PDB file of C-alpha atoms in Angstrom:
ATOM      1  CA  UNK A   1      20.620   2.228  -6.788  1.00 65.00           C
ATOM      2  CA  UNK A   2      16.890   2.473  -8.446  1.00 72.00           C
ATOM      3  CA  UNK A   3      14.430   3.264  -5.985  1.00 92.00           C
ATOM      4  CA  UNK A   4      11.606   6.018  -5.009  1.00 95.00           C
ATOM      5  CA  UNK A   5      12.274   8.885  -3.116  1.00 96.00           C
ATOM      6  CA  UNK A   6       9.986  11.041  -1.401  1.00 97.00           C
ATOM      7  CA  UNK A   7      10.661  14.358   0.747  1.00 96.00           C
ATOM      8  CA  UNK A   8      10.329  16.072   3.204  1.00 96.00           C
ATOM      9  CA  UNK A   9      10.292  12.806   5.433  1.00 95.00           C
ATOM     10  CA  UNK A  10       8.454  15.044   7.856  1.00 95.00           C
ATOM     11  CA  UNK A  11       6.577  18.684   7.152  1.00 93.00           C
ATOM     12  CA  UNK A  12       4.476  20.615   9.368  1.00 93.00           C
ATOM     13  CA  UNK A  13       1.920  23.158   7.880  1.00 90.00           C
ATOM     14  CA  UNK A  14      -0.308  25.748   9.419  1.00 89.00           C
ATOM     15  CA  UNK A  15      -4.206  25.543   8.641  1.00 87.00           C
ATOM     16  CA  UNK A  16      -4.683  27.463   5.347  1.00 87.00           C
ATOM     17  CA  UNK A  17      -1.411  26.649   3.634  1.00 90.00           C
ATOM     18  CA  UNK A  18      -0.825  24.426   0.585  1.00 93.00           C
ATOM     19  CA  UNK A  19       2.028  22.365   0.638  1.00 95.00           C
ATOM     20  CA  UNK A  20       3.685  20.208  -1.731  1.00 96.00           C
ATOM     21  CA  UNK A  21       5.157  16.468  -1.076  1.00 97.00           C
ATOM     22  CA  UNK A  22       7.582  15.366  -3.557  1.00 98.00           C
ATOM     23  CA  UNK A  23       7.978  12.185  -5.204  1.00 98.00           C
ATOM     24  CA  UNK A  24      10.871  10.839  -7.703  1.00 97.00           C
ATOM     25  CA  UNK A  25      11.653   7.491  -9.019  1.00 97.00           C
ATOM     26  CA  UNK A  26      14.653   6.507 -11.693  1.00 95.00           C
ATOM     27  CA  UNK A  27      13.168   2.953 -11.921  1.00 92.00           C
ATOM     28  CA  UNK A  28      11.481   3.975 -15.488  1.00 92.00           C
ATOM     29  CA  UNK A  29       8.420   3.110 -14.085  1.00 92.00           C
ATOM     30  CA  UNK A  30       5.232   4.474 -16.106  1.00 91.00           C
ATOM     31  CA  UNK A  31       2.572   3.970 -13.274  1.00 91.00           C
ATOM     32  CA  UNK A  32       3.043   6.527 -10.236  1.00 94.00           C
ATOM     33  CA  UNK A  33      -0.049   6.422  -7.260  1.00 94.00           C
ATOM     34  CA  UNK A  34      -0.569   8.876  -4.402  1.00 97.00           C
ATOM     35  CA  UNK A  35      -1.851   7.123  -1.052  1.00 96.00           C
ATOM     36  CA  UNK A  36      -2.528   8.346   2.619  1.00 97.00           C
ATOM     37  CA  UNK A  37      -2.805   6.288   5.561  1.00 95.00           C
ATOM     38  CA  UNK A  38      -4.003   7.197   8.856  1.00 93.00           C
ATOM     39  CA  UNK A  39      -3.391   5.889  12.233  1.00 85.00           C
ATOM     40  CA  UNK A  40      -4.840   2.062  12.501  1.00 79.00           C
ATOM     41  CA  UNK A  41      -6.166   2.442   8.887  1.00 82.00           C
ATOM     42  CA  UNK A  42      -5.020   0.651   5.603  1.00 86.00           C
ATOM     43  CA  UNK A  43      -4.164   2.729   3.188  1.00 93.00           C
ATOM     44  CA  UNK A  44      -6.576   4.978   0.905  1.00 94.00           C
ATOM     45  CA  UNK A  45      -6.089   5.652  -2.777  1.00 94.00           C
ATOM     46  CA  UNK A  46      -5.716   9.668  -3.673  1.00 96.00           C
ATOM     47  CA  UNK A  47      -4.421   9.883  -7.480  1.00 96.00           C
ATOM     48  CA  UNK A  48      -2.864   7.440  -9.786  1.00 94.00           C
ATOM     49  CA  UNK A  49      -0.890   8.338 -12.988  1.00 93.00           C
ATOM     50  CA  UNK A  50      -0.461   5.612 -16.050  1.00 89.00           C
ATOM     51  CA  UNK A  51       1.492   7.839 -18.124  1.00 89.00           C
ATOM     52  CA  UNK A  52       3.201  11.015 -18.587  1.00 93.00           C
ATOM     53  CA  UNK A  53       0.444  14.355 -18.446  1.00 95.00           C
ATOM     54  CA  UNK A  54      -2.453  11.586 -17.639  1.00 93.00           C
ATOM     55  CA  UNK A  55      -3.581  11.270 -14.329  1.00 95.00           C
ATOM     56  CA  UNK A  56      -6.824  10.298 -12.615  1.00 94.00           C
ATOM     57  CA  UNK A  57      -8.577  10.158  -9.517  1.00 94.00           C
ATOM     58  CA  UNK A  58      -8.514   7.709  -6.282  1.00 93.00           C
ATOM     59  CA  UNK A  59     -11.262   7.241  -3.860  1.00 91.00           C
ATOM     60  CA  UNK A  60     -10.175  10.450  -1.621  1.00 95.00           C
ATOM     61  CA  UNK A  61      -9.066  12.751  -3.746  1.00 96.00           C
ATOM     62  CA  UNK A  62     -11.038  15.694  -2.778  1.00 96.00           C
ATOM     63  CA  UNK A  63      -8.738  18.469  -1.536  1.00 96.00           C
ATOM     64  CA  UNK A  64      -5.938  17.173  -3.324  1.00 97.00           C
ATOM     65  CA  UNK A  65      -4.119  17.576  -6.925  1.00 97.00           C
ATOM     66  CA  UNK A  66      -0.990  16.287  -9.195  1.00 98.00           C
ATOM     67  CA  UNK A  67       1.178  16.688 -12.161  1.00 97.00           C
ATOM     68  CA  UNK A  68       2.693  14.106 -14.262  1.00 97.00           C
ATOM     69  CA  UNK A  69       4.829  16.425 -16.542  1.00 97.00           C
ATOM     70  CA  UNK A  70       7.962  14.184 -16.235  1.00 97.00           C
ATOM     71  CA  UNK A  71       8.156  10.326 -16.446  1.00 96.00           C
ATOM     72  CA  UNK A  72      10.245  10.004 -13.122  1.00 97.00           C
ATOM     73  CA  UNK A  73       8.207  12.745 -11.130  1.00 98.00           C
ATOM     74  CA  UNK A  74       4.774  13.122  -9.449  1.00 98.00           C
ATOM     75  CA  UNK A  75       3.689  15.678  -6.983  1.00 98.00           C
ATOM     76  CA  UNK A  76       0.957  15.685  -4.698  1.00 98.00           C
ATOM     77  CA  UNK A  77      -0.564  19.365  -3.449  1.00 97.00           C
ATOM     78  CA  UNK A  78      -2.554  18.827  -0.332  1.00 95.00           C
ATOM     79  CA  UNK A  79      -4.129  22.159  -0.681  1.00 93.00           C
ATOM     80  CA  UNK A  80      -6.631  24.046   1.938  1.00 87.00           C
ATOM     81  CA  UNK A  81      -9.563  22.511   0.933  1.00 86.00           C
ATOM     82  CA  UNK A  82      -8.405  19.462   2.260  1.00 87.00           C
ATOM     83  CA  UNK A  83     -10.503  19.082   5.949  1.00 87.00           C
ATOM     84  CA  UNK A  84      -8.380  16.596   7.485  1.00 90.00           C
ATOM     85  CA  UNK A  85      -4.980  16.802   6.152  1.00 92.00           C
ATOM     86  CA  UNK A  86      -2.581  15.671   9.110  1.00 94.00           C
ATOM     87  CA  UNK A  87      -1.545  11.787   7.860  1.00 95.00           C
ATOM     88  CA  UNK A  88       0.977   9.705   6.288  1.00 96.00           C
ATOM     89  CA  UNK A  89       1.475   9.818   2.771  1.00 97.00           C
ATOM     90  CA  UNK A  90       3.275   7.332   0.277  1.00 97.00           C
ATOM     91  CA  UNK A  91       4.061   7.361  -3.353  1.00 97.00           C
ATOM     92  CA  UNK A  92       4.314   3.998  -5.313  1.00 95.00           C
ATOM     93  CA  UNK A  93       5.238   3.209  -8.492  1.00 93.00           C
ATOM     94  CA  UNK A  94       4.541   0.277 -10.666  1.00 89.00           C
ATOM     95  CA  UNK A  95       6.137  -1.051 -14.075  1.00 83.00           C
ATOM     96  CA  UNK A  96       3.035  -0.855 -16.922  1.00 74.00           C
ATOM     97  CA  UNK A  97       4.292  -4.526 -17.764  1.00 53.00           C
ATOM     98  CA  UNK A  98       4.755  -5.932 -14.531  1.00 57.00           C
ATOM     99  CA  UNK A  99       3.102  -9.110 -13.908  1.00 57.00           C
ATOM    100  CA  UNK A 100       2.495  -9.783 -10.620  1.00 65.00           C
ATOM    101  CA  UNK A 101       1.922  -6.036  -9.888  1.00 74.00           C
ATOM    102  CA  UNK A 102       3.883  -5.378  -6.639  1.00 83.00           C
ATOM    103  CA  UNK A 103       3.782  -1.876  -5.703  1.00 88.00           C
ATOM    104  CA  UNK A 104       7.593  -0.170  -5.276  1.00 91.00           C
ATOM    105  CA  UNK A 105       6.913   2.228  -1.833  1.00 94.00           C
ATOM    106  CA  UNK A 106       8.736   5.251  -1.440  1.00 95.00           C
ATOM    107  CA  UNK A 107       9.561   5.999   2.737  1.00 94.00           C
ATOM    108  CA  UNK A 108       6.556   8.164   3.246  1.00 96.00           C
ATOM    109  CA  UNK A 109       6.404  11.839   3.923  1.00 97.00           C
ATOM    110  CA  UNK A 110       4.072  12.649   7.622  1.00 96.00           C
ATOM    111  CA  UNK A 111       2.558  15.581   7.349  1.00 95.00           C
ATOM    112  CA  UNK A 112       1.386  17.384  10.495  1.00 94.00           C
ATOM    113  CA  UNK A 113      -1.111  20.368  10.600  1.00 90.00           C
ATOM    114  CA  UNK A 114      -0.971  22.444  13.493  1.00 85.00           C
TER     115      UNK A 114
ATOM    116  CA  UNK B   1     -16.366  -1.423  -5.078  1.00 64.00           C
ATOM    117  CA  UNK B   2     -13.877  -3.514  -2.813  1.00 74.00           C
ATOM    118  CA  UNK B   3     -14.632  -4.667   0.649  1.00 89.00           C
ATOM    119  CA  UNK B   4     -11.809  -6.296   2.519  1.00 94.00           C
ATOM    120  CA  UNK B   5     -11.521  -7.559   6.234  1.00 96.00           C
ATOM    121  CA  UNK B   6      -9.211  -8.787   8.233  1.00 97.00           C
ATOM    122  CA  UNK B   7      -8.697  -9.245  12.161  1.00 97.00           C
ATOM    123  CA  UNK B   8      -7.569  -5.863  13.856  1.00 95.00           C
ATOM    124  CA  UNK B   9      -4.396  -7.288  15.999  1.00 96.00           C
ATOM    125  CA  UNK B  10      -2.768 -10.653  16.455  1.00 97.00           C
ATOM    126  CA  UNK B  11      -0.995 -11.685  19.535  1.00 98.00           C
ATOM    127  CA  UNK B  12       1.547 -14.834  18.820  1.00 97.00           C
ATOM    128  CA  UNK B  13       4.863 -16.690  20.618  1.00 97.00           C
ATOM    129  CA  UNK B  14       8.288 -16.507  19.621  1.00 97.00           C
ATOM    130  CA  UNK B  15       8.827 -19.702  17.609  1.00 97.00           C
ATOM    131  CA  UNK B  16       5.270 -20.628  17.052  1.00 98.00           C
ATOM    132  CA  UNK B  17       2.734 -20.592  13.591  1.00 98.00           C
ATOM    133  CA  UNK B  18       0.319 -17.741  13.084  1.00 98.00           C
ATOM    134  CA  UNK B  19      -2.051 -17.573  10.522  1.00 98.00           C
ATOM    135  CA  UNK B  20      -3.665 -14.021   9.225  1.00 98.00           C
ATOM    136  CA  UNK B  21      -6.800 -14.276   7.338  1.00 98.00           C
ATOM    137  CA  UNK B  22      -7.938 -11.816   4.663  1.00 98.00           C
ATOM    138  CA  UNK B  23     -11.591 -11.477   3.178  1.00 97.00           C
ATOM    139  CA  UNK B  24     -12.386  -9.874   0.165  1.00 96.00           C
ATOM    140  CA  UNK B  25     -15.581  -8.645  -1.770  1.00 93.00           C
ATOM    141  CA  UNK B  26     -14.977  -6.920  -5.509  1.00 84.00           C
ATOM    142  CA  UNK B  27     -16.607  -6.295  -8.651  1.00 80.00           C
ATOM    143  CA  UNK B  28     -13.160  -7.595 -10.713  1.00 82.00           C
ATOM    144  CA  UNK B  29     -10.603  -9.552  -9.229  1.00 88.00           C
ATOM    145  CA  UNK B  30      -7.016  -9.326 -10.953  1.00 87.00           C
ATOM    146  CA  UNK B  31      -5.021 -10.656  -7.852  1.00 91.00           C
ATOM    147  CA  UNK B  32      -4.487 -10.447  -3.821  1.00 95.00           C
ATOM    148  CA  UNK B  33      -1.336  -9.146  -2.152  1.00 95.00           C
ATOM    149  CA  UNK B  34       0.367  -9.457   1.233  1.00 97.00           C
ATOM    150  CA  UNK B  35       2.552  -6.597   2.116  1.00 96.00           C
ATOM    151  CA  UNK B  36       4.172  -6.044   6.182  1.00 96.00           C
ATOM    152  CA  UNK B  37       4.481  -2.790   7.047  1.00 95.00           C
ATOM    153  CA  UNK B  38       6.912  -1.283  10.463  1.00 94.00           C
ATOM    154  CA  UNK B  39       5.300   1.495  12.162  1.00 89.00           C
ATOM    155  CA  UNK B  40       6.281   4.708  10.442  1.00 87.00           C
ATOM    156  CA  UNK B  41       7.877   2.973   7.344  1.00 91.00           C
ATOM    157  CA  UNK B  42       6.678   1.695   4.084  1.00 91.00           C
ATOM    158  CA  UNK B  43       4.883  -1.433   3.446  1.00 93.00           C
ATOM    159  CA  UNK B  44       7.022  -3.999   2.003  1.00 94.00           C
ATOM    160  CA  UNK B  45       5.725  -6.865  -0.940  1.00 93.00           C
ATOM    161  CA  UNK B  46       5.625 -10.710   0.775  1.00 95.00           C
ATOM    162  CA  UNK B  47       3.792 -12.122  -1.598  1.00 95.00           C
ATOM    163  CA  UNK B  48       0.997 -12.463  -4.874  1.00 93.00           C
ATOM    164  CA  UNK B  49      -1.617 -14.644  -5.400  1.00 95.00           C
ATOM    165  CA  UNK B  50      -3.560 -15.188  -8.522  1.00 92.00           C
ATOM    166  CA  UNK B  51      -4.715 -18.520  -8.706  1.00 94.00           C
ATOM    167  CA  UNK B  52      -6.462 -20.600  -6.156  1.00 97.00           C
ATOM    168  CA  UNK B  53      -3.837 -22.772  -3.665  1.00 97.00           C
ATOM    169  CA  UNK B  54      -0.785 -21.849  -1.916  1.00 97.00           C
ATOM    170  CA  UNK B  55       2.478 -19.960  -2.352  1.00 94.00           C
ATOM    171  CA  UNK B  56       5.876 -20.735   0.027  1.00 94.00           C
ATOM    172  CA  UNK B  57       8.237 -17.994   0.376  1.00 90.00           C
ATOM    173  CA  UNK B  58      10.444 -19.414   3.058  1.00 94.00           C
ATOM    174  CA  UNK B  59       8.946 -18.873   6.472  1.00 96.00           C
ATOM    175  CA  UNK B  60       5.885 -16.954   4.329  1.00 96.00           C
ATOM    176  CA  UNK B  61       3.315 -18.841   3.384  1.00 97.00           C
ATOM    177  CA  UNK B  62      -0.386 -17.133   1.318  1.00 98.00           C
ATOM    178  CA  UNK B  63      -2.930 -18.811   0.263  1.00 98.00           C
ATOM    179  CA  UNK B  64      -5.934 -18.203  -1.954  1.00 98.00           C
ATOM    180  CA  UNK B  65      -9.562 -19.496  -2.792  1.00 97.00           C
ATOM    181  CA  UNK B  66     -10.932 -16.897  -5.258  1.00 95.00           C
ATOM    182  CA  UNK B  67     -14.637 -19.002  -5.074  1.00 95.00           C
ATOM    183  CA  UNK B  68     -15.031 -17.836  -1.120  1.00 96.00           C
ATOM    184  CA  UNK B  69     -13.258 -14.839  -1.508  1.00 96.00           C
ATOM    185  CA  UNK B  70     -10.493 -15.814   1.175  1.00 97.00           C
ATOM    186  CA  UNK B  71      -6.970 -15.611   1.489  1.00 98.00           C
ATOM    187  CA  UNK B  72      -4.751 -16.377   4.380  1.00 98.00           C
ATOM    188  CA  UNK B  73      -0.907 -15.455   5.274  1.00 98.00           C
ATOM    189  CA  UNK B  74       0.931 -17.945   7.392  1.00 98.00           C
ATOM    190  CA  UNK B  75       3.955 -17.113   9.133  1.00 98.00           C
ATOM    191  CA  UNK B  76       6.247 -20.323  10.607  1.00 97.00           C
ATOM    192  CA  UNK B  77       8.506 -19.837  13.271  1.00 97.00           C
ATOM    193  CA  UNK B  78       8.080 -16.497  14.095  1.00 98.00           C
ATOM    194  CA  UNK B  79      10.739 -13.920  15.438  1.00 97.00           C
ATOM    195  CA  UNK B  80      10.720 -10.852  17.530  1.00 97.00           C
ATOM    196  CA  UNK B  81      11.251  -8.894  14.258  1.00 97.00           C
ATOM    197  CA  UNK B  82       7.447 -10.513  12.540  1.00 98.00           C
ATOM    198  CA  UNK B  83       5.982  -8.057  15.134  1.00 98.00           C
ATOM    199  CA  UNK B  84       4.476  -5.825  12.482  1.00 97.00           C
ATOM    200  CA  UNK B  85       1.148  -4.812  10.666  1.00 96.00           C
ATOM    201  CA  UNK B  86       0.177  -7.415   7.889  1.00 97.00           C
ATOM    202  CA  UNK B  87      -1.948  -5.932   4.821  1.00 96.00           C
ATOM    203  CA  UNK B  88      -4.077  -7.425   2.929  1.00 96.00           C
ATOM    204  CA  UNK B  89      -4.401  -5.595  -0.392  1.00 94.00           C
ATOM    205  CA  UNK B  90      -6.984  -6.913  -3.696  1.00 93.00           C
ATOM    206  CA  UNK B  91      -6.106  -5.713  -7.751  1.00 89.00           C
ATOM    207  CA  UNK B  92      -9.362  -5.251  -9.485  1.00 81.00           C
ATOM    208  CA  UNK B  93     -10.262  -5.573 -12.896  1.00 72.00           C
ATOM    209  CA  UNK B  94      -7.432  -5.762 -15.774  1.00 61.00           C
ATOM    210  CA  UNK B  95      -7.034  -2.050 -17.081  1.00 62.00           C
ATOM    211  CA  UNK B  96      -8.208  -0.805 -14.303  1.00 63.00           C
ATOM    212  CA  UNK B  97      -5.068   0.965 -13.515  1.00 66.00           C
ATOM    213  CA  UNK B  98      -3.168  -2.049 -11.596  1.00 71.00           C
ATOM    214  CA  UNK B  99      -5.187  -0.118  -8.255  1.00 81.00           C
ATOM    215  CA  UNK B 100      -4.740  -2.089  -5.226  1.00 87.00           C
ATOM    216  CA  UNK B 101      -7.248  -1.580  -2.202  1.00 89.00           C
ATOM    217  CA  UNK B 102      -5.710  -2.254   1.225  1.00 93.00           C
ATOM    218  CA  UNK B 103      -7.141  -3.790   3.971  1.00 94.00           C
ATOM    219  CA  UNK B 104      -6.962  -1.663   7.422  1.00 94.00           C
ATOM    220  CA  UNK B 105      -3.891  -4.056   7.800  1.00 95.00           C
ATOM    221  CA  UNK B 106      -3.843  -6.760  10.877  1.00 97.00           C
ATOM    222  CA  UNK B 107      -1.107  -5.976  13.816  1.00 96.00           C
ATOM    223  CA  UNK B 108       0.458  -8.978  14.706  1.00 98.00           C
ATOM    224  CA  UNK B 109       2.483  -8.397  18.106  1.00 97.00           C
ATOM    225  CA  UNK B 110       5.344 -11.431  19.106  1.00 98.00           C
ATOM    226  CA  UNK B 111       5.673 -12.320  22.391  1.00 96.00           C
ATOM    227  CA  UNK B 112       8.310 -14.151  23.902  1.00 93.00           C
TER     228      UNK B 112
END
C-alpha cells in the first residue's frame, strides 16, 4: 500500500548531537514538508520541498536542514544549534496537482533530548 | 502572515451536536482545512473548504464565510471515539507552496 513512512517512531538524543529523522513516501508525490508540534500547540512549518534538489524554508527553520536528492525521500537534521529540540515531528506530502490540497501525514517521529 | 484562533478545549455529551469554530486572518487565502488528530498520532483530513457555505461529510459537517474570515466544524451525534483535538488549518496564496498554517488545534473531550 502507498503511504509515508517515517522512522525512528521514537529517538532520544543527548544535548550536542545531530540526529537525523527519516522520511519516505512511494505515493509519487512531488511536494514533501517538515513540521514540529509541541505539546498543546498546532503545528509549525520547518522546510517544504516542491521538487527534487529544491527546497525552502518554513517559519522555524532555524537549527534545522534537508535534502531532496530523491523524489520519494526527505530528511530532516535537527542539528545542535537547534535550542529547543525535544518535540514531535511529522512529514507530509502533497500531490503538485492536487486540488483540494489535503496533506498525506506520515506517523510522526518524537524526539526526546535528554 | 496567518493568524488563526480557535477555542482551546471543548467539553460535549455522548450523542449530542458540537460545533468548533475557527478564525482566520491572511494575506492570501487559497482554502481552509479541518483535520482530527489522536494524541501521539497524525492528524487525519475531514474536510476542505473553498467557497463560502457548507460541506456534509456524514456526521462532519464545515462551513465557511471567507468575507468574516470564519469557519466552523460541526460534529452530529457524537461518540466516545470524537474525543480528539480538531485543527483548524488555512492555504495561502496560489504558488505559494500549497503551505498550510495550523491552528493550536481545539480538544474536544466526550462525555458520557
Amino acid at each position: 500500500d502507498g503511504g509515508i513512512t517515517q522512522s525512528p517512531k521514537y529517538l532520544f538524543r543527548k544535548e550536542g548531537q545531530n540526529v537525523t529523522l527519516s522520511c519516505e513516501q512511494n505515493l509519487n508525490h512531488d511536494a514533501m514538508y517538515w513540521y514540529r508540534q509541541d505539546p498543546g500547540q498546532g503545528l509549525r512549518l520547518i522546510y517544504y520541498s516542491q521538487i527534487v534538489n529544491d527546497f525552502q524554508k518554513g517559519d522555524i527553520a532555524e537549527g534545522y536542514s534537508v535534502s531532496r536528492e530523491k523524489k520519494e525521500s526527505f530528511p530532516l537534521t535537527v542539528t545542535s544549534a537547534q535550542k529547543n529540540p525535544t518535540a514531535f515531528y511529522l512529514c507530509a506530502s502533497l500531490p503538485r496537482t492536487e486540488n483540494t490540497g489535503e496533506l498525506f501525514f506520515g506517523e510522526g517521529s518524537r524526539l526526546t533530548v535528554l | 502572515g496567518q493568524n488563526i484562533d480557535q477555542p482551546t478545549e471543548m467539553t460535549a455529551t455522548e450523542g449530542a451536536i458540537v460545533q468548533i469554530n475557527c478564525t482566520y486572518q491572511t494575506s492570501g487565502f487559497n482554502g481552509l482545512f479541518w483535520y482530527q488528530q489522536h494524541a501521539g498520532e497524525a492528524p487525519t483530513f475531514l474536510s476542505y473548504n473553498v467557497l463560502d457555505g457548507l460541506e456534509e461529510k456524514g456526521r462532519f459537517s464545515s462551513f465557511l464565510s471567507r468575507s468574516k474570515g470564519y469557519s466552523y466544524l460541526l460534529l452530529k451525534e457524537l461518540q466516545m471515539k470524537d474525543s480528539a483535538s480538531y485543527l483548524c488549518a488555512v492555504r495561502g496564496r496560489t504558488g505559494g507552496g500549497n503551505k498550510l498554517t495550523f491552528g493550536t488545534g481545539t480538544q474536544l473531550k466526550v462525555e458520557l
